[in-house]
């Protein structure tokens, strides 16, 4: 992408950021189904690749050793996302006729988000289920796009747009990481032990964030001290006084019991969690045509199932958190404006670094 093109993209993104938090009162919005059309296009592309050739199983009649796919995620077994991975494993192993074996590695067993992503690039991890912003360090444009999203409906619409699909293709060609499917988990807010009323309260705030550098930079620009310890250890981090808050979606707060430590939710709606199936392009191309179809369709079907499940459970998650004593409140006008300026600043700084 040329510099002028990047500037135009970022200008569009920053204009969208002026709407930050404006829709805080609309907690959950109906998401369209929509992914079926995209899934069909992906399957057709793979069918074409299969017709053109690709690897073929041995004709010797001997039983071959199954292809091993290690699928890594930071999610814990109790999460909805991990339920989707179990479904993925079942679909791939069953529909491949035993030619593919899937091993699941939850709870950061293979490292944090960035470590897993690097494993995908190096070929030591075949597949991963990670937030879309994990690839922000490789493609700031992707991070910038998802950072402007404020509702689940927006996320679905943007991720299906031709411009976003072009970014996925650029990612595949340049760093050999393939997007296999996505689902929207929910909006991200700030969850804290003590109320935040102005940006001065971010100064020195020990905040859990993901290990994505651009993600951390957003909150460091507001004066927060970020910590990217494994999320499974965050509860102990609060216990030990290492954390004052977390930047997360609602389901993660519930699943990791962080509502016991974070009794306030500042509904910034500063981003939307888009869970994505990533796969090593090298591994994908080494599969037979039939195996490619099986894996691609399984990822797409599970993505659709997860999207429907997240949508079904969202109100219940929020209601449960309220029942457990979490107070939800919106940022005031002054705080909202300062947050907008903070996000704008970090985006322009990143643009200048890219130039």
mmCIF file of C-alpha atoms in Angstrom:
data_model
loop_
_atom_site.group_PDB
_atom_site.id
_atom_site.type_symbol
_atom_site.label_atom_id
_atom_site.label_comp_id
_atom_site.label_asym_id
_atom_site.label_seq_id
_atom_site.Cartn_x
_atom_site.Cartn_y
_atom_site.Cartn_z
ATOM 1 C CA UNK A 1 0.000 0.000 0.000
ATOM 2 C CA UNK A 2 1.420 3.397 -1.014
ATOM 3 C CA UNK A 3 1.963 6.139 1.586
ATOM 4 C CA UNK A 4 -0.799 8.310 0.244
ATOM 5 C CA UNK A 5 -3.102 5.338 0.320
ATOM 6 C CA UNK A 6 -2.172 4.705 3.945
ATOM 7 C CA UNK A 7 -2.771 8.333 4.833
ATOM 8 C CA UNK A 8 -6.213 8.202 3.256
ATOM 9 C CA UNK A 9 -7.019 5.002 5.119
ATOM 10 C CA UNK A 10 -5.912 6.419 8.443
ATOM 11 C CA UNK A 11 -7.781 9.662 7.846
ATOM 12 C CA UNK A 12 -10.928 7.624 7.298
ATOM 13 C CA UNK A 13 -10.211 5.580 10.425
ATOM 14 C CA UNK A 14 -9.603 8.626 12.595
ATOM 15 C CA UNK A 15 -12.796 10.225 11.382
ATOM 16 C CA UNK A 16 -14.608 7.111 12.502
ATOM 17 C CA UNK A 17 -12.966 7.333 15.916
ATOM 18 C CA UNK A 18 -14.829 10.541 16.639
ATOM 19 C CA UNK A 19 -17.812 8.295 17.270
ATOM 20 C CA UNK A 20 -16.025 6.478 20.105
ATOM 21 C CA UNK A 21 -18.338 5.584 22.955
ATOM 22 C CA UNK A 22 -21.256 7.387 21.292
ATOM 23 C CA UNK A 23 -23.256 4.172 21.165
ATOM 24 C CA UNK A 24 -22.522 3.084 24.752
ATOM 25 C CA UNK A 25 -26.193 2.994 25.570
ATOM 26 C CA UNK A 26 -26.814 0.346 22.905
ATOM 27 C CA UNK A 27 -25.123 -2.522 24.694
ATOM 28 C CA UNK A 28 -25.807 -5.325 22.238
ATOM 29 C CA UNK A 29 -27.031 -5.111 18.684
ATOM 30 C CA UNK A 30 -28.352 -7.806 16.409
ATOM 31 C CA UNK A 31 -25.709 -9.185 14.084
ATOM 32 C CA UNK A 32 -26.574 -10.384 10.620
ATOM 33 C CA UNK A 33 -25.755 -13.963 9.676
ATOM 34 C CA UNK A 34 -24.012 -13.093 6.463
ATOM 35 C CA UNK A 35 -20.931 -15.280 6.701
ATOM 36 C CA UNK A 36 -22.508 -18.031 4.628
ATOM 37 C CA UNK A 37 -21.934 -16.068 1.411
ATOM 38 C CA UNK A 38 -18.312 -15.421 2.315
ATOM 39 C CA UNK A 39 -17.853 -19.077 3.280
ATOM 40 C CA UNK A 40 -19.161 -20.175 -0.092
ATOM 41 C CA UNK A 41 -16.688 -17.941 -1.906
ATOM 42 C CA UNK A 42 -13.815 -19.368 0.138
ATOM 43 C CA UNK A 43 -14.901 -22.930 -0.600
ATOM 44 C CA UNK A 44 -15.159 -22.221 -4.326
ATOM 45 C CA UNK A 45 -11.630 -20.814 -4.322
ATOM 46 C CA UNK A 46 -10.297 -23.963 -2.654
ATOM 47 C CA UNK A 47 -12.253 -26.178 -5.052
ATOM 48 C CA UNK A 48 -10.500 -24.385 -7.905
ATOM 49 C CA UNK A 49 -7.124 -24.998 -6.275
ATOM 50 C CA UNK A 50 -8.027 -28.664 -5.922
ATOM 51 C CA UNK A 51 -8.905 -28.916 -9.623
ATOM 52 C CA UNK A 52 -5.621 -27.300 -10.573
ATOM 53 C CA UNK A 53 -3.654 -29.969 -8.735
ATOM 54 C CA UNK A 54 -2.213 -29.963 -5.254
ATOM 55 C CA UNK A 55 -0.859 -32.884 -3.319
ATOM 56 C CA UNK A 56 -2.481 -36.257 -3.683
ATOM 57 C CA UNK A 57 -2.612 -39.181 -1.251
ATOM 58 C CA UNK A 58 -0.252 -42.068 -1.867
ATOM 59 C CA UNK A 59 -1.573 -44.696 -4.276
ATOM 60 C CA UNK A 60 0.498 -47.458 -2.676
ATOM 61 C CA UNK A 61 -2.432 -48.670 -0.601
ATOM 62 C CA UNK A 62 -0.463 -48.274 2.608
ATOM 63 C CA UNK A 63 -2.082 -46.377 5.447
ATOM 64 C CA UNK A 64 -0.347 -43.041 5.780
ATOM 65 C CA UNK A 65 0.432 -41.253 9.019
ATOM 66 C CA UNK A 66 -2.288 -38.596 9.594
ATOM 67 C CA UNK A 67 -1.356 -34.983 9.050
ATOM 68 C CA UNK A 68 -0.990 -33.368 12.479
ATOM 69 C CA UNK A 69 -2.554 -29.951 13.018
ATOM 70 C CA UNK A 70 -1.662 -28.244 16.298
ATOM 71 C CA UNK A 71 -4.327 -25.625 17.030
ATOM 72 C CA UNK A 72 -3.329 -23.097 19.694
ATOM 73 C CA UNK A 73 -5.385 -20.488 21.534
ATOM 74 C CA UNK A 74 -5.232 -18.347 24.639
ATOM 75 C CA UNK A 75 -8.804 -19.288 25.555
ATOM 76 C CA UNK A 76 -9.575 -21.596 28.465
ATOM 77 C CA UNK A 77 -11.563 -24.872 28.167
ATOM 78 C CA UNK A 78 -14.573 -23.295 29.891
ATOM 79 C CA UNK A 79 -14.961 -20.633 27.206
ATOM 80 C CA UNK A 80 -17.378 -20.636 24.293
ATOM 81 C CA UNK A 81 -14.437 -20.217 21.945
ATOM 82 C CA UNK A 82 -12.872 -23.459 23.121
ATOM 83 C CA UNK A 83 -16.169 -25.269 22.603
ATOM 84 C CA UNK A 84 -15.876 -24.143 19.007
ATOM 85 C CA UNK A 85 -12.368 -25.600 18.789
ATOM 86 C CA UNK A 86 -13.625 -28.956 20.032
ATOM 87 C CA UNK A 87 -16.241 -28.845 17.277
ATOM 88 C CA UNK A 88 -13.504 -27.938 14.767
ATOM 89 C CA UNK A 89 -11.421 -30.930 15.846
ATOM 90 C CA UNK A 90 -14.366 -33.303 15.505
ATOM 91 C CA UNK A 91 -15.345 -31.991 12.059
ATOM 92 C CA UNK A 92 -11.838 -32.101 10.611
ATOM 93 C CA UNK A 93 -10.947 -35.554 11.913
ATOM 94 C CA UNK A 94 -14.282 -37.076 10.931
ATOM 95 C CA UNK A 95 -14.674 -35.449 7.516
ATOM 96 C CA UNK A 96 -11.048 -36.044 6.533
ATOM 97 C CA UNK A 97 -11.560 -39.761 7.017
ATOM 98 C CA UNK A 98 -8.787 -39.936 9.574
ATOM 99 C CA UNK A 99 -6.146 -38.360 7.310
ATOM 100 C CA UNK A 100 -5.864 -35.345 9.654
ATOM 101 C CA UNK A 101 -5.323 -35.405 13.420
ATOM 102 C CA UNK A 102 -6.054 -32.236 15.416
ATOM 103 C CA UNK A 103 -4.439 -31.464 18.757
ATOM 104 C CA UNK A 104 -5.847 -28.549 20.798
ATOM 105 C CA UNK A 105 -3.641 -26.368 23.003
ATOM 106 C CA UNK A 106 -5.783 -23.992 25.125
ATOM 107 C CA UNK A 107 -4.881 -21.626 27.978
ATOM 108 C CA UNK A 108 -1.682 -20.263 26.383
ATOM 109 C CA UNK A 109 -0.007 -23.680 26.542
ATOM 110 C CA UNK A 110 2.019 -22.691 23.473
ATOM 111 C CA UNK A 111 2.547 -19.084 24.572
ATOM 112 C CA UNK A 112 0.740 -15.748 24.466
ATOM 113 C CA UNK A 113 -0.945 -14.302 21.394
ATOM 114 C CA UNK A 114 2.223 -12.982 19.771
ATOM 115 C CA UNK A 115 4.206 -16.147 20.503
ATOM 116 C CA UNK A 116 1.496 -18.274 18.909
ATOM 117 C CA UNK A 117 1.369 -15.990 15.874
ATOM 118 C CA UNK A 118 5.128 -16.263 15.468
ATOM 119 C CA UNK A 119 4.723 -20.038 15.666
ATOM 120 C CA UNK A 120 2.311 -19.812 12.731
ATOM 121 C CA UNK A 121 4.892 -17.841 10.747
ATOM 122 C CA UNK A 122 7.696 -20.251 11.642
ATOM 123 C CA UNK A 123 5.621 -23.352 10.952
ATOM 124 C CA UNK A 124 5.845 -24.726 14.511
ATOM 125 C CA UNK A 125 2.109 -24.114 15.014
ATOM 126 C CA UNK A 126 -0.178 -25.097 12.169
ATOM 127 C CA UNK A 127 -3.335 -23.239 13.183
ATOM 128 C CA UNK A 128 -4.502 -20.756 15.819
ATOM 129 C CA UNK A 129 -7.644 -19.118 17.160
ATOM 130 C CA UNK A 130 -6.729 -15.550 18.128
ATOM 131 C CA UNK A 131 -8.161 -12.014 18.235
ATOM 132 C CA UNK A 132 -7.814 -10.288 14.868
ATOM 133 C CA UNK A 133 -5.730 -7.459 16.345
ATOM 134 C CA UNK A 134 -2.930 -9.970 17.005
ATOM 135 C CA UNK A 135 -1.756 -9.389 13.423
ATOM 136 C CA UNK A 136 -1.742 -5.612 13.976
ATOM 137 C CA UNK A 137 2.039 -5.564 14.293
ATOM 138 C CA UNK A 138 2.335 -7.115 10.846
ATOM 139 C CA UNK A 139 -0.449 -5.050 9.293
ATOM 140 C CA UNK A 140 -1.274 -1.822 11.202
ATOM 141 C CA UNK A 141 -4.099 -1.233 8.730
ATOM 142 C CA UNK A 142 -5.954 -4.270 10.113
ATOM 143 C CA UNK A 143 -5.447 -3.083 13.685
ATOM 144 C CA UNK A 144 -6.611 0.410 12.766
ATOM 145 C CA UNK A 145 -9.759 -0.888 11.114
ATOM 146 C CA UNK A 146 -10.837 -3.081 14.022
ATOM 147 C CA UNK A 147 -9.947 -0.343 16.514
ATOM 148 C CA UNK A 148 -12.653 1.909 15.071
ATOM 149 C CA UNK A 149 -15.435 -0.657 15.503
ATOM 150 C CA UNK A 150 -18.021 0.081 18.188
ATOM 151 C CA UNK A 151 -20.735 -2.553 17.693
ATOM 152 C CA UNK A 152 -20.869 -6.224 16.779
ATOM 153 C CA UNK A 153 -22.928 -5.388 13.709
ATOM 154 C CA UNK A 154 -20.226 -3.006 12.477
ATOM 155 C CA UNK A 155 -17.601 -5.706 12.961
ATOM 156 C CA UNK A 156 -19.457 -8.227 10.818
ATOM 157 C CA UNK A 157 -20.090 -5.695 8.070
ATOM 158 C CA UNK A 158 -16.514 -4.384 7.977
ATOM 159 C CA UNK A 159 -14.897 -7.837 8.048
ATOM 160 C CA UNK A 160 -17.001 -8.887 5.084
ATOM 161 C CA UNK A 161 -16.218 -5.834 2.982
ATOM 162 C CA UNK A 162 -14.032 -6.234 -0.083
ATOM 163 C CA UNK A 163 -11.422 -3.841 1.349
ATOM 164 C CA UNK A 164 -10.976 -6.010 4.439
ATOM 165 C CA UNK A 165 -10.772 -9.189 2.357
ATOM 166 C CA UNK A 166 -7.996 -7.495 0.358
ATOM 167 C CA UNK A 167 -6.069 -6.966 3.585
ATOM 168 C CA UNK A 168 -6.418 -10.687 4.364
ATOM 169 C CA UNK A 169 -5.024 -11.495 0.942
ATOM 170 C CA UNK A 170 -2.107 -9.099 1.463
ATOM 171 C CA UNK A 171 -1.424 -10.798 4.794
ATOM 172 C CA UNK A 172 -1.428 -14.233 3.160
ATOM 173 C CA UNK A 173 0.926 -13.232 0.379
ATOM 174 C CA UNK A 174 3.391 -11.209 2.447
ATOM 175 C CA UNK A 175 3.737 -13.187 5.701
ATOM 176 C CA UNK A 176 2.112 -16.495 4.684
ATOM 177 C CA UNK A 177 -0.709 -16.464 7.220
ATOM 178 C CA UNK A 178 -4.173 -17.411 5.974
ATOM 179 C CA UNK A 179 -7.451 -16.258 7.541
ATOM 180 C CA UNK A 180 -9.844 -19.240 7.627
ATOM 181 C CA UNK A 181 -12.858 -17.657 9.337
ATOM 182 C CA UNK A 182 -13.929 -15.175 12.016
ATOM 183 C CA UNK A 183 -16.584 -14.595 14.657
ATOM 184 C CA UNK A 184 -17.437 -11.595 16.824
ATOM 185 C CA UNK A 185 -17.142 -12.164 20.571
ATOM 186 C CA UNK A 186 -18.204 -8.753 21.853
ATOM 187 C CA UNK A 187 -17.202 -5.158 22.572
ATOM 188 C CA UNK A 188 -14.175 -4.384 24.727
ATOM 189 C CA UNK A 189 -14.441 -2.107 27.753
ATOM 190 C CA UNK A 190 -12.324 -1.033 30.725
ATOM 191 C CA UNK A 191 -12.956 -3.068 33.902
ATOM 192 C CA UNK A 192 -11.491 -1.637 37.116
ATOM 193 C CA UNK A 193 -11.457 -1.960 40.900
ATOM 194 C CA UNK A 194 -12.128 1.768 41.377
ATOM 195 C CA UNK A 195 -14.185 4.097 39.180
ATOM 196 C CA UNK A 196 -12.423 6.079 36.465
ATOM 197 C CA UNK A 197 -13.878 9.546 36.014
ATOM 198 C CA UNK A 198 -11.236 11.323 33.908
ATOM 199 C CA UNK A 199 -8.077 10.485 31.978
ATOM 200 C CA UNK A 200 -5.991 11.483 34.981
ATOM 201 C CA UNK A 201 -7.230 8.281 36.613
ATOM 202 C CA UNK A 202 -5.392 6.289 33.918
ATOM 203 C CA UNK A 203 -2.069 7.678 35.140
ATOM 204 C CA UNK A 204 -0.222 4.791 36.762
ATOM 205 C CA UNK A 205 -3.226 2.467 36.366
ATOM 206 C CA UNK A 206 -1.933 -1.112 36.212
ATOM 207 C CA UNK A 207 -4.005 -2.427 33.353
ATOM 208 C CA UNK A 208 -4.110 -5.891 31.822
ATOM 209 C CA UNK A 209 -4.016 -5.790 28.029
ATOM 210 C CA UNK A 210 -3.185 -8.278 25.301
ATOM 211 C CA UNK A 211 0.446 -8.633 24.224
ATOM 212 C CA UNK A 212 -0.216 -6.805 20.938
ATOM 213 C CA UNK A 213 2.217 -3.865 20.930
ATOM 214 C CA UNK A 214 -0.192 -1.407 19.297
ATOM 215 C CA UNK A 215 -2.877 -2.418 21.774
ATOM 216 C CA UNK A 216 -0.603 -1.702 24.718
ATOM 217 C CA UNK A 217 0.535 1.578 23.178
ATOM 218 C CA UNK A 218 -3.044 2.884 23.077
ATOM 219 C CA UNK A 219 -3.338 2.727 26.866
ATOM 220 C CA UNK A 220 0.244 3.650 27.618
ATOM 221 C CA UNK A 221 -0.440 6.889 25.751
ATOM 222 C CA UNK A 222 -3.084 7.612 28.406
ATOM 223 C CA UNK A 223 -0.564 7.034 31.196
ATOM 224 C CA UNK A 224 -1.521 3.474 32.099
ATOM 225 C CA UNK A 225 1.045 0.832 32.978
ATOM 226 C CA UNK A 226 0.180 -2.228 30.891
ATOM 227 C CA UNK A 227 0.723 -5.845 31.878
ATOM 228 C CA UNK A 228 0.291 -8.750 29.458
ATOM 229 C CA UNK A 229 0.658 -11.674 31.820
ATOM 230 C CA UNK A 230 -1.252 -14.821 30.728
ATOM 231 C CA UNK A 231 -4.929 -14.076 31.188
ATOM 232 C CA UNK A 232 -5.305 -17.253 33.225
ATOM 233 C CA UNK A 233 -2.948 -15.619 35.768
ATOM 234 C CA UNK A 234 -4.733 -12.256 35.825
ATOM 235 C CA UNK A 235 -6.884 -13.153 38.841
ATOM 236 C CA UNK A 236 -3.742 -13.908 40.871
ATOM 237 C CA UNK A 237 -2.295 -10.670 39.500
ATOM 238 C CA UNK A 238 -5.173 -8.758 41.095
ATOM 239 C CA UNK A 239 -4.692 -10.708 44.310
ATOM 240 C CA UNK A 240 -1.001 -9.789 44.401
ATOM 241 C CA UNK A 241 -1.675 -6.119 43.704
ATOM 242 C CA UNK A 242 -0.082 -6.225 40.259
ATOM 243 C CA UNK A 243 -3.273 -5.194 38.456
ATOM 244 C CA UNK A 244 -5.917 -2.504 38.976
ATOM 245 C CA UNK A 245 -8.004 -3.248 35.909
ATOM 246 C CA UNK A 246 -8.339 -5.068 32.604
ATOM 247 C CA UNK A 247 -9.230 -4.189 29.033
ATOM 248 C CA UNK A 248 -11.473 -7.057 27.925
ATOM 249 C CA UNK A 249 -14.794 -8.281 26.585
ATOM 250 C CA UNK A 250 -17.585 -9.279 28.971
ATOM 251 C CA UNK A 251 -17.376 -13.048 28.487
ATOM 252 C CA UNK A 252 -13.685 -13.091 29.416
ATOM 253 C CA UNK A 253 -14.427 -11.125 32.589
ATOM 254 C CA UNK A 254 -17.059 -13.728 33.494
ATOM 255 C CA UNK A 255 -15.092 -16.859 32.520
ATOM 256 C CA UNK A 256 -11.935 -15.800 34.367
ATOM 257 C CA UNK A 257 -13.900 -14.669 37.459
ATOM 258 C CA UNK A 258 -12.414 -11.187 37.166
ATOM 259 C CA UNK A 259 -15.748 -9.659 38.169
ATOM 260 C CA UNK A 260 -14.713 -10.509 41.731
ATOM 261 C CA UNK A 261 -11.903 -7.949 41.432
ATOM 262 C CA UNK A 262 -13.320 -5.483 38.908
ATOM 263 C CA UNK A 263 -16.573 -4.105 40.270
ATOM 264 C CA UNK A 264 -16.808 -1.262 37.742
ATOM 265 C CA UNK A 265 -17.068 -1.330 33.969
ATOM 266 C CA UNK A 266 -16.349 1.885 32.075
ATOM 267 C CA UNK A 267 -18.260 1.270 28.840
ATOM 268 C CA UNK A 268 -15.736 2.779 26.450
ATOM 269 C CA UNK A 269 -16.608 0.346 23.646
ATOM 270 C CA UNK A 270 -13.196 1.208 22.222
ATOM 271 C CA UNK A 271 -12.947 -1.972 20.120
ATOM 272 C CA UNK A 272 -14.711 -5.212 19.242
ATOM 273 C CA UNK A 273 -13.194 -8.660 19.811
ATOM 274 C CA UNK A 274 -13.093 -10.473 16.483
ATOM 275 C CA UNK A 275 -11.884 -14.056 16.982
ATOM 276 C CA UNK A 276 -10.096 -15.375 13.919
ATOM 277 C CA UNK A 277 -8.881 -18.750 12.667
ATOM 278 C CA UNK A 278 -5.343 -18.282 11.351
ATOM 279 C CA UNK A 279 -3.382 -20.972 9.538
ATOM 280 C CA UNK A 280 0.140 -21.325 8.205
ATOM 281 C CA UNK A 281 -0.049 -20.849 4.445
ATOM 282 C CA UNK A 282 2.841 -23.266 4.000
ATOM 283 C CA UNK A 283 0.986 -25.993 5.896
ATOM 284 C CA UNK A 284 -2.210 -25.258 3.993
ATOM 285 C CA UNK A 285 -0.488 -25.650 0.635
ATOM 286 C CA UNK A 286 1.083 -28.953 1.718
ATOM 287 C CA UNK A 287 -2.351 -30.513 2.232
ATOM 288 C CA UNK A 288 -4.185 -32.444 -0.433
ATOM 289 C CA UNK A 289 -7.018 -30.701 -2.254
ATOM 290 C CA UNK A 290 -9.572 -32.724 -0.288
ATOM 291 C CA UNK A 291 -7.922 -31.841 3.029
ATOM 292 C CA UNK A 292 -7.926 -28.141 2.149
ATOM 293 C CA UNK A 293 -11.672 -28.255 1.542
ATOM 294 C CA UNK A 294 -12.308 -30.108 4.807
ATOM 295 C CA UNK A 295 -10.257 -27.710 6.944
ATOM 296 C CA UNK A 296 -11.551 -24.538 5.268
ATOM 297 C CA UNK A 297 -15.198 -25.540 5.497
ATOM 298 C CA UNK A 298 -14.812 -26.713 9.101
ATOM 299 C CA UNK A 299 -13.321 -23.349 10.091
ATOM 300 C CA UNK A 300 -16.114 -21.459 8.318
ATOM 301 C CA UNK A 301 -18.896 -23.589 9.816
ATOM 302 C CA UNK A 302 -17.471 -23.278 13.320
ATOM 303 C CA UNK A 303 -17.077 -19.508 12.856
ATOM 304 C CA UNK A 304 -20.762 -19.224 11.997
ATOM 305 C CA UNK A 305 -21.715 -21.422 14.963
ATOM 306 C CA UNK A 306 -19.594 -19.299 17.311
ATOM 307 C CA UNK A 307 -21.095 -16.075 16.002
ATOM 308 C CA UNK A 308 -24.595 -17.398 16.660
ATOM 309 C CA UNK A 309 -23.622 -18.657 20.115
ATOM 310 C CA UNK A 310 -21.965 -15.382 21.119
ATOM 311 C CA UNK A 311 -25.039 -13.476 19.957
ATOM 312 C CA UNK A 312 -27.380 -15.774 21.860
ATOM 313 C CA UNK A 313 -25.457 -15.474 25.142
ATOM 314 C CA UNK A 314 -24.502 -11.786 25.229
ATOM 315 C CA UNK A 315 -27.427 -10.437 27.221
ATOM 316 C CA UNK A 316 -27.142 -13.341 29.647
ATOM 317 C CA UNK A 317 -23.434 -12.594 30.223
ATOM 318 C CA UNK A 318 -24.119 -8.945 31.004
ATOM 319 C CA UNK A 319 -27.065 -9.783 33.225
ATOM 320 C CA UNK A 320 -24.967 -12.311 35.134
ATOM 321 C CA UNK A 321 -22.204 -9.767 35.700
ATOM 322 C CA UNK A 322 -24.703 -7.228 36.992
ATOM 323 C CA UNK A 323 -26.123 -9.840 39.358
ATOM 324 C CA UNK A 324 -22.598 -10.477 40.613
ATOM 325 C CA UNK A 325 -22.227 -6.832 41.566
ATOM 326 C CA UNK A 326 -20.579 -5.165 38.567
ATOM 327 C CA UNK A 327 -21.642 -1.546 38.017
ATOM 328 C CA UNK A 328 -21.736 -0.356 34.405
ATOM 329 C CA UNK A 329 -21.396 3.324 33.557
ATOM 330 C CA UNK A 330 -20.612 5.483 30.545
ATOM 331 C CA UNK A 331 -17.751 7.979 30.229
ATOM 332 C CA UNK A 332 -18.709 11.610 30.581
ATOM 333 C CA UNK A 333 -18.327 14.030 27.688
ATOM 334 C CA UNK A 334 -14.910 15.302 28.840
ATOM 335 C CA UNK A 335 -13.513 11.810 29.345
ATOM 336 C CA UNK A 336 -14.938 10.650 26.027
ATOM 337 C CA UNK A 337 -13.245 13.530 24.209
ATOM 338 C CA UNK A 338 -9.903 12.876 25.902
ATOM 339 C CA UNK A 339 -10.111 9.198 25.032
ATOM 340 C CA UNK A 340 -10.766 10.116 21.415
ATOM 341 C CA UNK A 341 -7.711 12.366 21.372
ATOM 342 C CA UNK A 342 -5.566 9.687 22.996
ATOM 343 C CA UNK A 343 -6.535 7.098 20.405
ATOM 344 C CA UNK A 344 -6.046 9.597 17.596
ATOM 345 C CA UNK A 345 -2.577 10.454 18.852
ATOM 346 C CA UNK A 346 -1.323 6.894 18.919
ATOM 347 C CA UNK A 347 -2.719 6.186 15.460
ATOM 348 C CA UNK A 348 -0.998 9.212 13.918
ATOM 349 C CA UNK A 349 2.262 8.312 15.654
ATOM 350 C CA UNK A 350 2.026 4.825 14.195
ATOM 351 C CA UNK A 351 1.343 6.255 10.729
ATOM 352 C CA UNK A 352 4.475 8.423 10.957
ATOM 353 C CA UNK A 353 6.561 5.392 11.965
ATOM 354 C CA UNK A 354 5.238 3.509 8.922
ATOM 355 C CA UNK A 355 6.269 6.434 6.696
#
